[in-house]
mmCIF file of C-alpha atoms in Angstrom:
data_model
loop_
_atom_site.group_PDB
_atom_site.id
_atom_site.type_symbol
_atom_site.label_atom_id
_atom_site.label_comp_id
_atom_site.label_asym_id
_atom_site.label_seq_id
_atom_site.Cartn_x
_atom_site.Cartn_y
_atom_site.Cartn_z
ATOM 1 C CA UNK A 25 -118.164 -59.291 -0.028
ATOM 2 C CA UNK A 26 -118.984 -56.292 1.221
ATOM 3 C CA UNK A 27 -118.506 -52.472 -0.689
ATOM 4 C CA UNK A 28 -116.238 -51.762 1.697
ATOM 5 C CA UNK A 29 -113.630 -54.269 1.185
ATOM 6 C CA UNK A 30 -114.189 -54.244 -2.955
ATOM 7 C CA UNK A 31 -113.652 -50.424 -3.100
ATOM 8 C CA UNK A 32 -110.016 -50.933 -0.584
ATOM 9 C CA UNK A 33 -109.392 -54.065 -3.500
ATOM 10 C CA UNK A 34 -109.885 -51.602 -5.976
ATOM 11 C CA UNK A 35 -107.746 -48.909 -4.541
ATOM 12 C CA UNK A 36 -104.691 -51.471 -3.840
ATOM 13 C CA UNK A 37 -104.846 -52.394 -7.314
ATOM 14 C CA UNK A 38 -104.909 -49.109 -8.708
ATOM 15 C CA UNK A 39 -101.891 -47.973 -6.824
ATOM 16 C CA UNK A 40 -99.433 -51.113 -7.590
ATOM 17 C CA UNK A 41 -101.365 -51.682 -10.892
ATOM 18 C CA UNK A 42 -100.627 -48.418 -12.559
ATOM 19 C CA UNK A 43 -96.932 -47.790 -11.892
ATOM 20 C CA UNK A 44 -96.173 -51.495 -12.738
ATOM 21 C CA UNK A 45 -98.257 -50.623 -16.009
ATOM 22 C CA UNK A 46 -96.514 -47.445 -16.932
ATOM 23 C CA UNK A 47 -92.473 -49.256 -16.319
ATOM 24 C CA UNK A 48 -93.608 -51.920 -18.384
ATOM 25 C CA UNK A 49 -95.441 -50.021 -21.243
ATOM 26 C CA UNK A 50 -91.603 -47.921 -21.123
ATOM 27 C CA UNK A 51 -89.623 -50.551 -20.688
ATOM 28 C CA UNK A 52 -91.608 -52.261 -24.263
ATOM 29 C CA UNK A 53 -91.319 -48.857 -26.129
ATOM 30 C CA UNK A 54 -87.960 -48.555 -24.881
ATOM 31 C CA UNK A 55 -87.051 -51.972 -27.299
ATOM 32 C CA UNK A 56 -89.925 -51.070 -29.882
ATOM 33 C CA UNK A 57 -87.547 -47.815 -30.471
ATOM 34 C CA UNK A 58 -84.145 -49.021 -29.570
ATOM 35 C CA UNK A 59 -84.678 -51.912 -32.304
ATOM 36 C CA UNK A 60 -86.304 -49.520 -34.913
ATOM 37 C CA UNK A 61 -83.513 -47.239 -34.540
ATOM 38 C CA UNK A 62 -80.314 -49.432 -33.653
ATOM 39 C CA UNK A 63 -78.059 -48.157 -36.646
ATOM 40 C CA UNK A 64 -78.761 -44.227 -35.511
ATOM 41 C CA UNK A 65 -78.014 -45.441 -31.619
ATOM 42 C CA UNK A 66 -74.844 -47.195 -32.519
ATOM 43 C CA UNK A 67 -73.821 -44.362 -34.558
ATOM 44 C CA UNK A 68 -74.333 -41.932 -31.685
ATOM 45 C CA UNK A 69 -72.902 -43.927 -29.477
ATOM 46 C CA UNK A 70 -69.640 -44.896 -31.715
ATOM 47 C CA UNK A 71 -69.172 -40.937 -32.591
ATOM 48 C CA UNK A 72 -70.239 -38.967 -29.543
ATOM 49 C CA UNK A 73 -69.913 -41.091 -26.939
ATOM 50 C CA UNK A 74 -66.372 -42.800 -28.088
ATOM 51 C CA UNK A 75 -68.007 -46.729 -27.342
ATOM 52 C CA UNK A 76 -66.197 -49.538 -29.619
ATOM 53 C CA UNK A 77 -68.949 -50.710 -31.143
ATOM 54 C CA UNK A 78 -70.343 -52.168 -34.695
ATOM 55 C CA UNK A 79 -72.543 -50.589 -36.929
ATOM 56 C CA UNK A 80 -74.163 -52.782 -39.163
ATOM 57 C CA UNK A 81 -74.209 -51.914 -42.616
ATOM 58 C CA UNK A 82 -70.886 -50.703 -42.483
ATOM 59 C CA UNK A 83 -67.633 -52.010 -43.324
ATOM 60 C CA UNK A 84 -65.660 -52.824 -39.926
ATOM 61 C CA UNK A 85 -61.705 -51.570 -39.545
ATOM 62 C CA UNK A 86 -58.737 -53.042 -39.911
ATOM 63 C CA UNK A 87 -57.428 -54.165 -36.689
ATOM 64 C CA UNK A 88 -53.795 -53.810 -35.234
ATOM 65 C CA UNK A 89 -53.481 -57.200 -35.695
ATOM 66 C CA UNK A 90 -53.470 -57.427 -39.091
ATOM 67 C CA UNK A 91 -49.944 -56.127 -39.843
ATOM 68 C CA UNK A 92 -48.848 -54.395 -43.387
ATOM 69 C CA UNK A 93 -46.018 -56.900 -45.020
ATOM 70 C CA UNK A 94 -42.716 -55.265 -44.467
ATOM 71 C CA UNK A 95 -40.655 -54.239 -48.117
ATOM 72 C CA UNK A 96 -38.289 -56.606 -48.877
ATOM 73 C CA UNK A 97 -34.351 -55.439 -47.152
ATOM 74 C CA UNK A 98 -31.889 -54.258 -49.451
ATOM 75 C CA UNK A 99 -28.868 -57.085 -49.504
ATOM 76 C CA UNK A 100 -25.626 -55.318 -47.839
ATOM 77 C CA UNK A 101 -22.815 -54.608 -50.411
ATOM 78 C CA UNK A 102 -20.340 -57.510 -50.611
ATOM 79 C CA UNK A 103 -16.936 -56.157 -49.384
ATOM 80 C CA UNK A 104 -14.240 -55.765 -52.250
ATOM 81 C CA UNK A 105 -11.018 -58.001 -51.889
ATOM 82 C CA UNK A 106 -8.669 -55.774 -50.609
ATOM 83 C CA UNK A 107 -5.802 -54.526 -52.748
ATOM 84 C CA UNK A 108 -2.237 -55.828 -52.900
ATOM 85 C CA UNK A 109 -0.207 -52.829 -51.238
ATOM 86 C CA UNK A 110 3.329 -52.249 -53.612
ATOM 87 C CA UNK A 111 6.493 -53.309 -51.343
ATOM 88 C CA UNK A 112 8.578 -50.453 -51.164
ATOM 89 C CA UNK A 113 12.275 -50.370 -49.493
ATOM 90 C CA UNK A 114 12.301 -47.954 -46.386
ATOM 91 C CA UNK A 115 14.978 -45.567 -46.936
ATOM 92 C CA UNK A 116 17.539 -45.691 -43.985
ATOM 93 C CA UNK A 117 17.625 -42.448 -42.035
ATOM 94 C CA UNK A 118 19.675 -39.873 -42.265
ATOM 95 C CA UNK A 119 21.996 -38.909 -39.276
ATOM 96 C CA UNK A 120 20.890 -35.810 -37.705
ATOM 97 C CA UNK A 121 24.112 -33.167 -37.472
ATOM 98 C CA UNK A 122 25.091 -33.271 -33.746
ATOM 99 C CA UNK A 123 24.828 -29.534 -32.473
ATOM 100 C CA UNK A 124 25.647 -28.058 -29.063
ATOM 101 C CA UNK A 125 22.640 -26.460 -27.434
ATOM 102 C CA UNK A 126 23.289 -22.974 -26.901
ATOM 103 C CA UNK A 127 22.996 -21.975 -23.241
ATOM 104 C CA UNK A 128 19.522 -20.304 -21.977
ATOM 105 C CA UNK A 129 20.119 -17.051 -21.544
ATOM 106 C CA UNK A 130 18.845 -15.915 -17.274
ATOM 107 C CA UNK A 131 16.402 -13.164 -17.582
ATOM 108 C CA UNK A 132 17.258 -9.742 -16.278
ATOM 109 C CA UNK A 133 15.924 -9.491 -12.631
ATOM 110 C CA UNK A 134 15.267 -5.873 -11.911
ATOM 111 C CA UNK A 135 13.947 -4.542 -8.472
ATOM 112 C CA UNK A 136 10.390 -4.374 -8.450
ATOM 113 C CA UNK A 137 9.570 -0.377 -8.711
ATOM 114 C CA UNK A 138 8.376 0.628 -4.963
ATOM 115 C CA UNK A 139 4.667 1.385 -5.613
ATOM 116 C CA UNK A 140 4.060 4.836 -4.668
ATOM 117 C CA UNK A 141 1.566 6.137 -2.092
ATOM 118 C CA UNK A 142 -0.789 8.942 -3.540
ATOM 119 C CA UNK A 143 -1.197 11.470 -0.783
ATOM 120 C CA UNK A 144 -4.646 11.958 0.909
ATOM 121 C CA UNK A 145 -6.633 14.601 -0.477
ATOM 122 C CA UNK A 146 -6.769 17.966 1.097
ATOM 123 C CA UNK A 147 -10.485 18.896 1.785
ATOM 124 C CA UNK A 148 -12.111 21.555 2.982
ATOM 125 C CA UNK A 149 -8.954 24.091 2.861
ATOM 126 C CA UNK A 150 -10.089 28.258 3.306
ATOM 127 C CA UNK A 151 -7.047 28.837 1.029
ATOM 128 C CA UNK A 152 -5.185 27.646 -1.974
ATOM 129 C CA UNK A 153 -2.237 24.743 -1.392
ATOM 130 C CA UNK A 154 -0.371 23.534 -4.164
ATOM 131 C CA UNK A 155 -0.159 19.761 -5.047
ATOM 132 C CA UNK A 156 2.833 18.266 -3.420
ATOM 133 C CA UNK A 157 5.739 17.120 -5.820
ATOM 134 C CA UNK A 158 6.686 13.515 -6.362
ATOM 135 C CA UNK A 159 9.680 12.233 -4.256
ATOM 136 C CA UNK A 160 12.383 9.839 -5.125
ATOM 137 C CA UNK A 161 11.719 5.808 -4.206
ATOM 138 C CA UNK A 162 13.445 6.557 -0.487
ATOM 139 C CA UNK A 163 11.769 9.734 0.367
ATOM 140 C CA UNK A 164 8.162 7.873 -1.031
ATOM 141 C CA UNK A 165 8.909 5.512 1.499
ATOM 142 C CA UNK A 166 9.852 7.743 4.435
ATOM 143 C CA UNK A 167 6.426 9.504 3.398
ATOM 144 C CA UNK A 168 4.558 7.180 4.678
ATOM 145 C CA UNK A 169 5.474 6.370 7.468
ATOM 146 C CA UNK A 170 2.901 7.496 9.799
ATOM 147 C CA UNK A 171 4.073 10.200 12.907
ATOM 148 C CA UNK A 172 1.099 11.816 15.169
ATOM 149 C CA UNK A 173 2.340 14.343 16.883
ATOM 150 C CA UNK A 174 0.436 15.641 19.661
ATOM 151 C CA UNK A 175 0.074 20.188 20.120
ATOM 152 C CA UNK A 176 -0.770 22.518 22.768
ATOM 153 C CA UNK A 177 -1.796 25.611 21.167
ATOM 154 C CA UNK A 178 -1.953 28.565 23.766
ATOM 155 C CA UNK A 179 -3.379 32.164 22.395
ATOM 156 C CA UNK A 180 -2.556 35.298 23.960
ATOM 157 C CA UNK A 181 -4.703 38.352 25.433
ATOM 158 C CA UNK A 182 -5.176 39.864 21.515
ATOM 159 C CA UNK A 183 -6.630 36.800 19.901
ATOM 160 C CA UNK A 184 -9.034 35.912 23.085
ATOM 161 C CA UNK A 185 -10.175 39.266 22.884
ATOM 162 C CA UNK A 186 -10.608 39.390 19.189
ATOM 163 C CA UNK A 187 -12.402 36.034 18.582
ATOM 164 C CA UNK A 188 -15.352 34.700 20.891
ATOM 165 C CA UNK A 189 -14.608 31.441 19.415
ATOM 166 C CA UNK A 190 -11.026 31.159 19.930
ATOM 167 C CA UNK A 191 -10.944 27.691 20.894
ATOM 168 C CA UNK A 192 -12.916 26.527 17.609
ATOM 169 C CA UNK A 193 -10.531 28.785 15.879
ATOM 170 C CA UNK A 194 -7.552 27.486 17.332
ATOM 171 C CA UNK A 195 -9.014 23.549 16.454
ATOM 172 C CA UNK A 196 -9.681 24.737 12.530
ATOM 173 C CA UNK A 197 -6.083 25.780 12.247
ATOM 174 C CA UNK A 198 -4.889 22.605 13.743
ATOM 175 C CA UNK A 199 -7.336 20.481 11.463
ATOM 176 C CA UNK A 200 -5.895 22.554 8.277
ATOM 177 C CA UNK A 201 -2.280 22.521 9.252
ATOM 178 C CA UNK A 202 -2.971 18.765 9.493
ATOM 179 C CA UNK A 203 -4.224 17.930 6.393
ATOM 180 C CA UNK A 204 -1.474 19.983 4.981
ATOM 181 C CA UNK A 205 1.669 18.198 7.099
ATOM 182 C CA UNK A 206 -0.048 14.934 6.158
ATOM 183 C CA UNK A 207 0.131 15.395 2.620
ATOM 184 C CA UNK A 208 3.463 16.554 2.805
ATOM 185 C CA UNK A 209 5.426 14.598 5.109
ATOM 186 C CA UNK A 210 3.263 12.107 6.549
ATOM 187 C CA UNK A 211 2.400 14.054 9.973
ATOM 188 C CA UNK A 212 -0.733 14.133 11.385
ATOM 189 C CA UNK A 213 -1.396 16.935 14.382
ATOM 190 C CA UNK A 214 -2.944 15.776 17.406
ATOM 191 C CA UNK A 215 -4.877 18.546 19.666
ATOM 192 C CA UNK A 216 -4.074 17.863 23.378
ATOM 193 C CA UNK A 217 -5.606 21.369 24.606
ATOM 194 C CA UNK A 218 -6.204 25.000 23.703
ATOM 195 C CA UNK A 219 -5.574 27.375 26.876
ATOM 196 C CA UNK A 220 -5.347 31.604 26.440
ATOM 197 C CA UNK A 221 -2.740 34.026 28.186
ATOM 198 C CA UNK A 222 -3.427 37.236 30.072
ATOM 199 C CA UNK A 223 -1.125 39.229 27.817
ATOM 200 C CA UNK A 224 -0.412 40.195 23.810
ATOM 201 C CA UNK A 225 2.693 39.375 22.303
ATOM 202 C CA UNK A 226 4.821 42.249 20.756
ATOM 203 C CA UNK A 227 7.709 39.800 19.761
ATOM 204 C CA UNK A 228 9.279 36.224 19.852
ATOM 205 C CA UNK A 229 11.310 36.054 22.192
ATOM 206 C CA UNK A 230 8.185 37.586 24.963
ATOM 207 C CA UNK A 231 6.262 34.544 23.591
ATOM 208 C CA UNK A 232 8.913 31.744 24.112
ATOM 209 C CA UNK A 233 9.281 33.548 27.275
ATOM 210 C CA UNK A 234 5.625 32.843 28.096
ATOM 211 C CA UNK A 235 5.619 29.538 26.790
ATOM 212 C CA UNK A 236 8.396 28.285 29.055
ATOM 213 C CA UNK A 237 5.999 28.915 31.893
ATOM 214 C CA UNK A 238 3.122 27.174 30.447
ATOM 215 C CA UNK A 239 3.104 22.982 30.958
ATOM 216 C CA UNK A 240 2.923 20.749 28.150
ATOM 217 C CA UNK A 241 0.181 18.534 29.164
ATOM 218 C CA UNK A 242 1.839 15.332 27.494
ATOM 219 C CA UNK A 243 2.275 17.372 24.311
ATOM 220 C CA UNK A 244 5.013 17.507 22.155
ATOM 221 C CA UNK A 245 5.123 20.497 20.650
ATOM 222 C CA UNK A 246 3.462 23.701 22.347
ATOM 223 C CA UNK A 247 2.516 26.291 19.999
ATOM 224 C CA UNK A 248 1.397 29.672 20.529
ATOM 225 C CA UNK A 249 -1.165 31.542 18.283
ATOM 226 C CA UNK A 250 -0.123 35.337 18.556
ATOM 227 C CA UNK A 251 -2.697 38.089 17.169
ATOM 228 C CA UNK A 252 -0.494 40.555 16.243
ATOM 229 C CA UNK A 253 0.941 40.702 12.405
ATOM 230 C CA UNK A 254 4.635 39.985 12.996
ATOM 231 C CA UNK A 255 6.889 38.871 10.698
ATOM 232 C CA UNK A 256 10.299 36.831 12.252
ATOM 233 C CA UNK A 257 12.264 34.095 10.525
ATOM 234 C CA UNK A 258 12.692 32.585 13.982
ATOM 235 C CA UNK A 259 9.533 30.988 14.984
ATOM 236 C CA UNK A 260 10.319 27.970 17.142
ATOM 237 C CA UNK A 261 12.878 27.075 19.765
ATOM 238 C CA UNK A 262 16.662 25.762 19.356
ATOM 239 C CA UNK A 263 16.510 22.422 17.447
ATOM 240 C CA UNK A 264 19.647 20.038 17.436
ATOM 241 C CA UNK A 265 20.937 17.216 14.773
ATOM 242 C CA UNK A 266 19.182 14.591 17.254
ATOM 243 C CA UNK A 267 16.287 16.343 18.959
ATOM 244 C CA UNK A 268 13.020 18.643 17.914
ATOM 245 C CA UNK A 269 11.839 21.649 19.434
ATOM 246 C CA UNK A 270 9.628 21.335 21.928
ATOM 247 C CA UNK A 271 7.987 25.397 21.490
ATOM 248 C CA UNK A 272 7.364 27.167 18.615
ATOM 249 C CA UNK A 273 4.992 30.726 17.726
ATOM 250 C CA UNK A 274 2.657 31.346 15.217
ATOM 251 C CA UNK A 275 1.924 35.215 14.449
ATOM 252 C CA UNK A 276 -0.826 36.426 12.445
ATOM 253 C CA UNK A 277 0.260 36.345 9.045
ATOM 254 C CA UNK A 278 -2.643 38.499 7.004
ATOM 255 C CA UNK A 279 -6.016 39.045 9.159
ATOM 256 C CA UNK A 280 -8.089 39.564 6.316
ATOM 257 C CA UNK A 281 -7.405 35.887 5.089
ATOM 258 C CA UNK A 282 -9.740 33.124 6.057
ATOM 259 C CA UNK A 283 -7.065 31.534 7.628
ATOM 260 C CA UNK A 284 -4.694 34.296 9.155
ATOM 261 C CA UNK A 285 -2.555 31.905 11.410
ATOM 262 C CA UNK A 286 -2.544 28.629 8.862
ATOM 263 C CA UNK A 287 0.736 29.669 6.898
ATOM 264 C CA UNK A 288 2.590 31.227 10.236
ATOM 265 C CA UNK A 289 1.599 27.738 11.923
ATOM 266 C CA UNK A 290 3.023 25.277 9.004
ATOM 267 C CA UNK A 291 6.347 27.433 9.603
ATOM 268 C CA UNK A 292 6.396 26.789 13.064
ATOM 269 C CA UNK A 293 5.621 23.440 12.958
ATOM 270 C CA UNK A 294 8.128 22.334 10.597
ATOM 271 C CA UNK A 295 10.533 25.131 12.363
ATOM 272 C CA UNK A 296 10.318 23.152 15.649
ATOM 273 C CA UNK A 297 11.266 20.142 13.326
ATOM 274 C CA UNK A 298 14.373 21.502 11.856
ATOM 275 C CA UNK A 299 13.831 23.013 8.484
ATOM 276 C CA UNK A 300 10.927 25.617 6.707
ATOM 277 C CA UNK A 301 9.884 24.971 3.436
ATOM 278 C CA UNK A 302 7.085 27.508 3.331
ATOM 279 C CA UNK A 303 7.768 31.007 1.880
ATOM 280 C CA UNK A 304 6.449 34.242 3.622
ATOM 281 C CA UNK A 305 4.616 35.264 0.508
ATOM 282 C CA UNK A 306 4.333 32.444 -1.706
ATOM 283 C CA UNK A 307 0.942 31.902 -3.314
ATOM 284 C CA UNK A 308 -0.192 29.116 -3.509
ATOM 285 C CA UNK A 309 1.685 27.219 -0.160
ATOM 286 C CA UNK A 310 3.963 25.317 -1.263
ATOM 287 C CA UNK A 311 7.174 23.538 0.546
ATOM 288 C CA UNK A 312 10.344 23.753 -1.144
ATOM 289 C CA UNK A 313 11.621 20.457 -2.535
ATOM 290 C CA UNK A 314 15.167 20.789 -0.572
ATOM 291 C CA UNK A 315 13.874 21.869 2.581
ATOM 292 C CA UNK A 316 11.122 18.684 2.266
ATOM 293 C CA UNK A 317 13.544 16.199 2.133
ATOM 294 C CA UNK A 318 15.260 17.437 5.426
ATOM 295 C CA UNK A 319 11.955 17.198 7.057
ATOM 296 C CA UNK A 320 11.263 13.452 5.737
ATOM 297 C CA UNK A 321 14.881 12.743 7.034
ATOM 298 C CA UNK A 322 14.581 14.175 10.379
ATOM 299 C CA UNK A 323 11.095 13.277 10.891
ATOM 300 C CA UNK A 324 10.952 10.673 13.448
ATOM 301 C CA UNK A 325 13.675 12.457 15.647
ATOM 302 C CA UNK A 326 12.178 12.504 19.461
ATOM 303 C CA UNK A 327 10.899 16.102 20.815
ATOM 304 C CA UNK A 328 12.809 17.364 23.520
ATOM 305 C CA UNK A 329 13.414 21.066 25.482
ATOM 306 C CA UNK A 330 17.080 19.665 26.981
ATOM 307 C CA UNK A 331 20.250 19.403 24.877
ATOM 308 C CA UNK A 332 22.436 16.760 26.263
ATOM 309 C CA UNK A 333 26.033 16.259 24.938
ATOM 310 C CA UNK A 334 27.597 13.025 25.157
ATOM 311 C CA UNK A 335 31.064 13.453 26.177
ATOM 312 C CA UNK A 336 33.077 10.077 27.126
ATOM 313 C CA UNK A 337 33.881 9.887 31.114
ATOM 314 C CA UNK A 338 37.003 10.236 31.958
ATOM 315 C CA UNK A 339 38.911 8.596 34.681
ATOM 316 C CA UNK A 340 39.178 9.443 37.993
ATOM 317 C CA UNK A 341 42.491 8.812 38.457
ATOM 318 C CA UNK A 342 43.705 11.223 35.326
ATOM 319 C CA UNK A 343 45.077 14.211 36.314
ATOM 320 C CA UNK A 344 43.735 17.600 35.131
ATOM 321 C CA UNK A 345 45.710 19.803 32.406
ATOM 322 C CA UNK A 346 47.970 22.348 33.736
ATOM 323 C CA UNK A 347 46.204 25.882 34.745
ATOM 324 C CA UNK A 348 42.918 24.546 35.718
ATOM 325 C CA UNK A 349 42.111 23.579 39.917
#
C-alpha cells in the first residue's frame, strides 16, 4: 500500500475513532458513577425532582391501600316502651252567652280641606310690598284661577320728555304691577304696546279725554302714565256690576321713589276692575282685605267701554202711556 492511502486510513480512523471513543468512555463512567452513587441520585431525584421512586435502605410508605380499621359504631339507644297515657273524661262545653253585636259605628266623612295655593314670590320689587293675607277656602280658589289681561300704556308729553327710556320705563312698571296683581288676585298684565302723547296732563278728566282718542290695539285695558304728581280718587273710567273699565290713569305718585308710577298704576288697574284696595300713603302696599275679595269676585267680568241695559221688548201693538207721542 502506498503512504498515501495509509495516512487517508489513518485520518478516517481518527475522526470516527475518537468521538465513538469519547461517547463510550462517558457513557461507561456515566454507570461507573450512577451505580456508585444510586442512593444520593434517588434521593435527589425523590426530593427535588418530586419522581416516585425507592430508596434502598429506607423503609418504604404506607400506601392508600392499606386502610386504618374503622372504631367499632356505637349501638343506637333502644327506644323506651311508650307510656300508658291516664284516660281522662272531656268536660262538656260550656254554652257561650248569646250577645247581640253592637252595630259598627260609620266614620265621620269630612270634606277634604281645599289645599291652598302659596302665591308666587315677588322678585325683584324697587319698593317694599307686604305679604298678602290668607283667604277663606272660596276666595283660595277664585285666586287661582289664572286671568291675563292684556295693557296699552300711553305716556304723555312730561314723561317722554323727562325719561329717554320711557318705553323701558313704562315695561318695568308693567312687569312690577304684575308680579304684584298676581300675587294678589291671580292677574297677570300683558304689554300689547307703549305709545307717547304730544301733550302733559294737568287732570283726569284731560287724560280720559285723550285716551278716548287713542285705539286699543286688541288691549283690554288702556292705561295712561301721567308725569305730573296728582292726586284723584278717580283714576279709571265708569265700571258697571257686569262690565270692567276699559281706560284708566296713572299719575306720578312720589318722583323721588324708584318706582314713582307703581302704586298710582295698581290703583288704576284694580280701579278699572271695580274696587281699590291700595291706600294713597300706606307703607308697605298693601290691599285691603274687603276691597280684595270684591276684586276676586268680579275678576273674570269681560272689559268693555259700552254700557248696555237690558230692558224686555215690548210689543208693537201696546199702546204708549198717556202724555208721551
Amino acid at each position: 500500500m502506498s503512504a498515501t492511502r495509509l495516512k487517508s486510513l489513518g485520518k478516517l480512523v481518527v475522526l470516527i475513532g475518537l468521538p465513538v471513543a469519547f461517547v463510550v468512555g462517558l457513557f461507561g463512567a456515566g454507570v461507573y458513577v450512577g451505580h456508585g452513587h444510586r442512593t444520593t441520585i434517588l434521593s435527589f431525584e425523590r426530593d427535588w425532582l418530586g419522581l416516585d421512586v425507592t430508596v434502598p435502605g429506607e423503609p418504604s410508605k404506607p400506601t392508600s391501600d392499606t386502610a386504618k380499621p374503622e372504631p367499632p359504631k356505637p349501638e343506637p339507644p333502644k327506644p323506651e316502651p311508650p307510656k300508658p297515657e291516664p284516660t281522662t273524661t272531656p268536660e262538656p262545653a260550656k254554652p257561650e252567652p248569646t250577645t247581640t253585636p253592637e252595630p259598627t259605628p260609620k266614620p265621620v266623612e269630612t270634606p277634604p280641606k281645599p289645599v291652598e295655593t302659596p302665591p308666587p314670590p315677588a322678585t325683584g320689587l324697587p319698593v317694599a310690598v307686604a305679604e298678602p293675607a290668607p283667604l277663606p277656602p272660596e276666595l283660595q280658589a277664585r285666586l287661582g284661577e289664572p286671568l291675563k289681561l292684556r295693557v296699552k300704556v300711553v305716556v304723555d308729553e312730561e314723561v317722554f320728555d323727562r325719561r329717554s327710556d320711557w318705553i323701558d320705563y313704562a315695561e318695568r312698571h308693567v312687569r312690577w304691577a304684575s308680579q304684584v296683581l298676581l300675587r294678589e288676585l291671580g292677574v297677570e298684565l300683558e304689554l300689547r304696546g307703549v305709545v307717547a302723547w304730544p301733550t302733559a296732563w294737568s287732570s283726569g278728566q284731560v287724560a280720559f279725554a285723550d285716551l278716548e282718542r287713542v285705539g286699543n290695539d286688541g288691549a283690554d285695558l288702556v292705561i295712561g302714565l301721567g308725569g305730573r304728581s296728582i292726586r284723584t280718587p278717580v283714576q279709571a273710567g265708569p265700571t258697571t256690576a257686569k262690565h270692567h273699565a276699559t281706560a284708566a290713569i296713572a299719575f306720578s305718585t312720589d318722583p323721588t321713589s324708584p318706582a314713582p308710577h307703581l302704586r298710582s298704576l295698581l290703583r288704576a288697574v284694580t280701579q278699572a276692575m271695580g274696587s281699590d284696595p291700595v291706600a294713597i300713603d300706606a307703607d308697605p302696599i298693601a290691599f285691603s282685605a274687603e276691597e280684595r275679595r270684591i276684586l276676586l269676585e268680579r275678576k273674570h267680568l269681560p272689559f268693555t267701554a259700552e254700557v248696555v241695559e237690558d230692558a224686555p221688548p215690548q210689543p208693537a201693538d201696546e199702546a204708549a202711556p198717556e202724555g208721551e207721542n
